[in-house]
Amino acid sequence: GVGRGLYFASEAGKSSGYVWPAQGYGIMFLNEVVLGKEHSITKDDSSLRAPPSGFESVVARGRTEPEPKHDVTIKKEFGDITVPKGKPVNTEHKSSSFFQSEYLVYSESQVYTRYLLLVKWPW
């Protein structure tokens, strides 16, 4: 684990593992997350309760990430938003203890819920 915090993922498959469908449907959120200056890790650190001094988030770098060349950047007045859209590909973090990347922030003010999705579950 990566300690306490608000967890997010760039792959819907990662997040779907935390959904408990009812009557064939699950609810997921699509959020904008302000990561700020990222502290990267590739090994579990369950002691984390906040990012290290000088950082605003912790990114657990996974062995897969959506293909970056398919990312879409949306220009906003407060800064750019990067939306990962590609299929998962292997990353340079081959020895990471995380299969898929996880993004952690420690303040709700860093999160903006953009959409609430009602998803028909296949099982």
Short mmCIF file of C-alpha atoms in Angstrom, two decimals:
data_model
loop_
_atom_site.label_atom_id
_atom_site.label_comp_id
_atom_site.label_asym_id
_atom_site.label_seq_id
_atom_site.Cartn_x
_atom_site.Cartn_y
_atom_site.Cartn_z
CA GLY A 1 0.00 0.00 0.00
CA VAL A 2 0.84 3.64 -0.26
CA GLY A 3 -0.59 4.91 3.02
CA ARG A 4 -3.50 7.23 3.63
CA GLY A 5 -4.71 9.64 1.00
CA LEU A 6 -7.18 10.12 -1.83
CA TYR A 7 -6.36 7.58 -4.53
CA PHE A 8 -6.83 8.01 -8.29
CA ALA A 9 -5.82 6.06 -11.39
CA SER A 10 -5.20 6.79 -15.06
CA GLU A 11 -6.63 3.37 -16.02
CA ALA A 12 -10.34 2.72 -15.49
CA GLY A 13 -9.52 -0.97 -15.01
CA LYS A 14 -7.58 -0.12 -11.85
CA SER A 15 -10.43 1.92 -10.41
CA SER A 16 -13.07 -0.64 -11.37
CA GLY A 17 -11.50 -3.07 -8.90
CA TYR A 18 -12.82 -0.85 -6.10
CA VAL A 19 -16.43 -0.77 -7.36
CA TRP A 20 -19.03 -3.02 -5.76
CA PRO A 21 -21.77 -3.35 -8.39
CA ALA A 22 -25.39 -3.69 -7.30
CA GLN A 23 -28.09 -5.10 -9.56
CA GLY A 24 -25.65 -5.11 -12.49
CA TYR A 25 -24.52 -1.48 -12.17
CA GLY A 26 -21.60 0.30 -10.55
CA ILE A 27 -20.84 3.96 -9.97
CA MET A 28 -17.51 5.52 -10.91
CA PHE A 29 -16.27 9.10 -10.87
CA LEU A 30 -14.26 10.99 -13.46
CA ASN A 31 -12.20 13.56 -11.58
CA GLU A 32 -9.79 16.35 -12.35
CA VAL A 33 -6.94 16.04 -9.85
CA VAL A 34 -4.40 18.79 -9.25
CA LEU A 35 -1.17 16.87 -8.68
CA GLY A 36 1.16 19.85 -8.47
CA LYS A 37 4.76 18.81 -7.86
CA GLU A 38 4.80 14.99 -7.87
CA HIS A 39 6.90 12.75 -5.64
CA SER A 40 7.40 9.41 -7.46
CA ILE A 41 7.76 6.02 -5.79
CA THR A 42 8.04 2.48 -7.16
CA LYS A 43 7.86 0.54 -3.87
CA ASP A 44 5.10 0.23 -1.28
CA ASP A 45 5.26 2.78 1.52
CA SER A 46 2.27 2.38 3.83
CA SER A 47 3.72 4.98 6.22
CA LEU A 48 2.78 7.89 3.94
CA ARG A 49 0.23 10.28 5.43
CA ALA A 50 1.19 13.31 3.32
CA PRO A 51 3.56 14.03 0.44
CA PRO A 52 7.16 14.76 1.40
CA SER A 53 8.05 18.40 2.05
CA GLY A 54 8.10 20.40 -1.19
CA PHE A 55 5.61 18.10 -2.98
CA GLU A 56 1.83 18.22 -3.44
CA SER A 57 1.19 14.59 -4.44
CA VAL A 58 2.64 11.09 -4.52
CA VAL A 59 2.63 9.03 -7.71
CA ALA A 60 3.13 5.29 -7.37
CA ARG A 61 4.65 4.63 -10.80
CA GLY A 62 3.24 1.43 -12.26
CA ARG A 63 4.55 -1.02 -14.79
CA THR A 64 1.74 0.07 -17.16
CA GLU A 65 0.24 3.43 -18.11
CA PRO A 66 -2.06 4.53 -20.94
CA GLU A 67 -0.03 5.15 -24.11
CA PRO A 68 1.09 8.80 -23.64
CA LYS A 69 0.98 9.65 -27.36
CA HIS A 70 -2.83 9.37 -27.16
CA ASP A 71 -3.13 11.81 -24.22
CA VAL A 72 -5.34 14.80 -24.86
CA THR A 73 -4.46 18.20 -23.38
CA ILE A 74 -7.26 20.61 -22.59
CA LYS A 75 -6.22 24.24 -22.17
CA LYS A 76 -7.86 25.96 -19.22
CA GLU A 77 -7.36 29.41 -17.72
CA PHE A 78 -5.88 27.89 -14.54
CA GLY A 79 -3.59 25.44 -16.37
CA ASP A 80 -3.59 22.50 -18.72
CA ILE A 81 -5.52 19.29 -18.04
CA THR A 82 -4.04 16.07 -19.40
CA VAL A 83 -6.53 13.30 -20.15
CA PRO A 84 -5.01 9.84 -20.65
CA LYS A 85 -6.85 8.03 -23.46
CA GLY A 86 -4.50 5.35 -24.79
CA LYS A 87 -4.48 1.61 -24.21
CA PRO A 88 -2.15 0.42 -21.43
CA VAL A 89 1.49 -0.04 -22.43
CA ASN A 90 4.57 -1.04 -20.47
CA THR A 91 6.51 1.77 -18.80
CA GLU A 92 10.16 2.23 -17.88
CA HIS A 93 9.27 1.15 -14.31
CA LYS A 94 9.64 -2.58 -14.98
CA SER A 95 10.66 -3.40 -11.39
CA SER A 96 7.92 -1.33 -9.73
CA SER A 97 5.85 -3.09 -7.08
CA PHE A 98 2.80 -1.40 -8.66
CA PHE A 99 1.26 -2.96 -11.76
CA GLN A 100 -0.78 0.15 -12.59
CA SER A 101 0.02 3.69 -11.49
CA GLU A 102 -1.76 5.26 -8.53
CA TYR A 103 -2.01 8.99 -7.88
CA LEU A 104 -2.40 10.21 -4.31
CA VAL A 105 -3.33 13.62 -3.01
CA TYR A 106 -3.97 14.53 0.59
CA SER A 107 -6.39 17.44 0.35
CA GLU A 108 -9.92 17.32 -1.02
CA SER A 109 -9.32 20.79 -2.48
CA GLN A 110 -7.04 19.12 -5.07
CA VAL A 111 -9.98 17.13 -6.48
CA TYR A 112 -12.82 18.26 -8.73
CA THR A 113 -15.41 15.62 -9.59
CA ARG A 114 -16.31 16.24 -13.21
CA TYR A 115 -18.66 13.30 -13.92
CA LEU A 116 -20.55 10.62 -12.03
CA LEU A 117 -20.77 7.54 -14.23
CA LEU A 118 -23.38 4.79 -13.92
CA VAL A 119 -21.67 1.78 -15.49
CA LYS A 120 -23.41 -1.43 -16.54
CA TRP A 121 -21.25 -4.19 -15.12
CA PRO A 122 -20.61 -7.22 -17.32
CA TRP A 123 -20.94 -9.72 -14.45
#
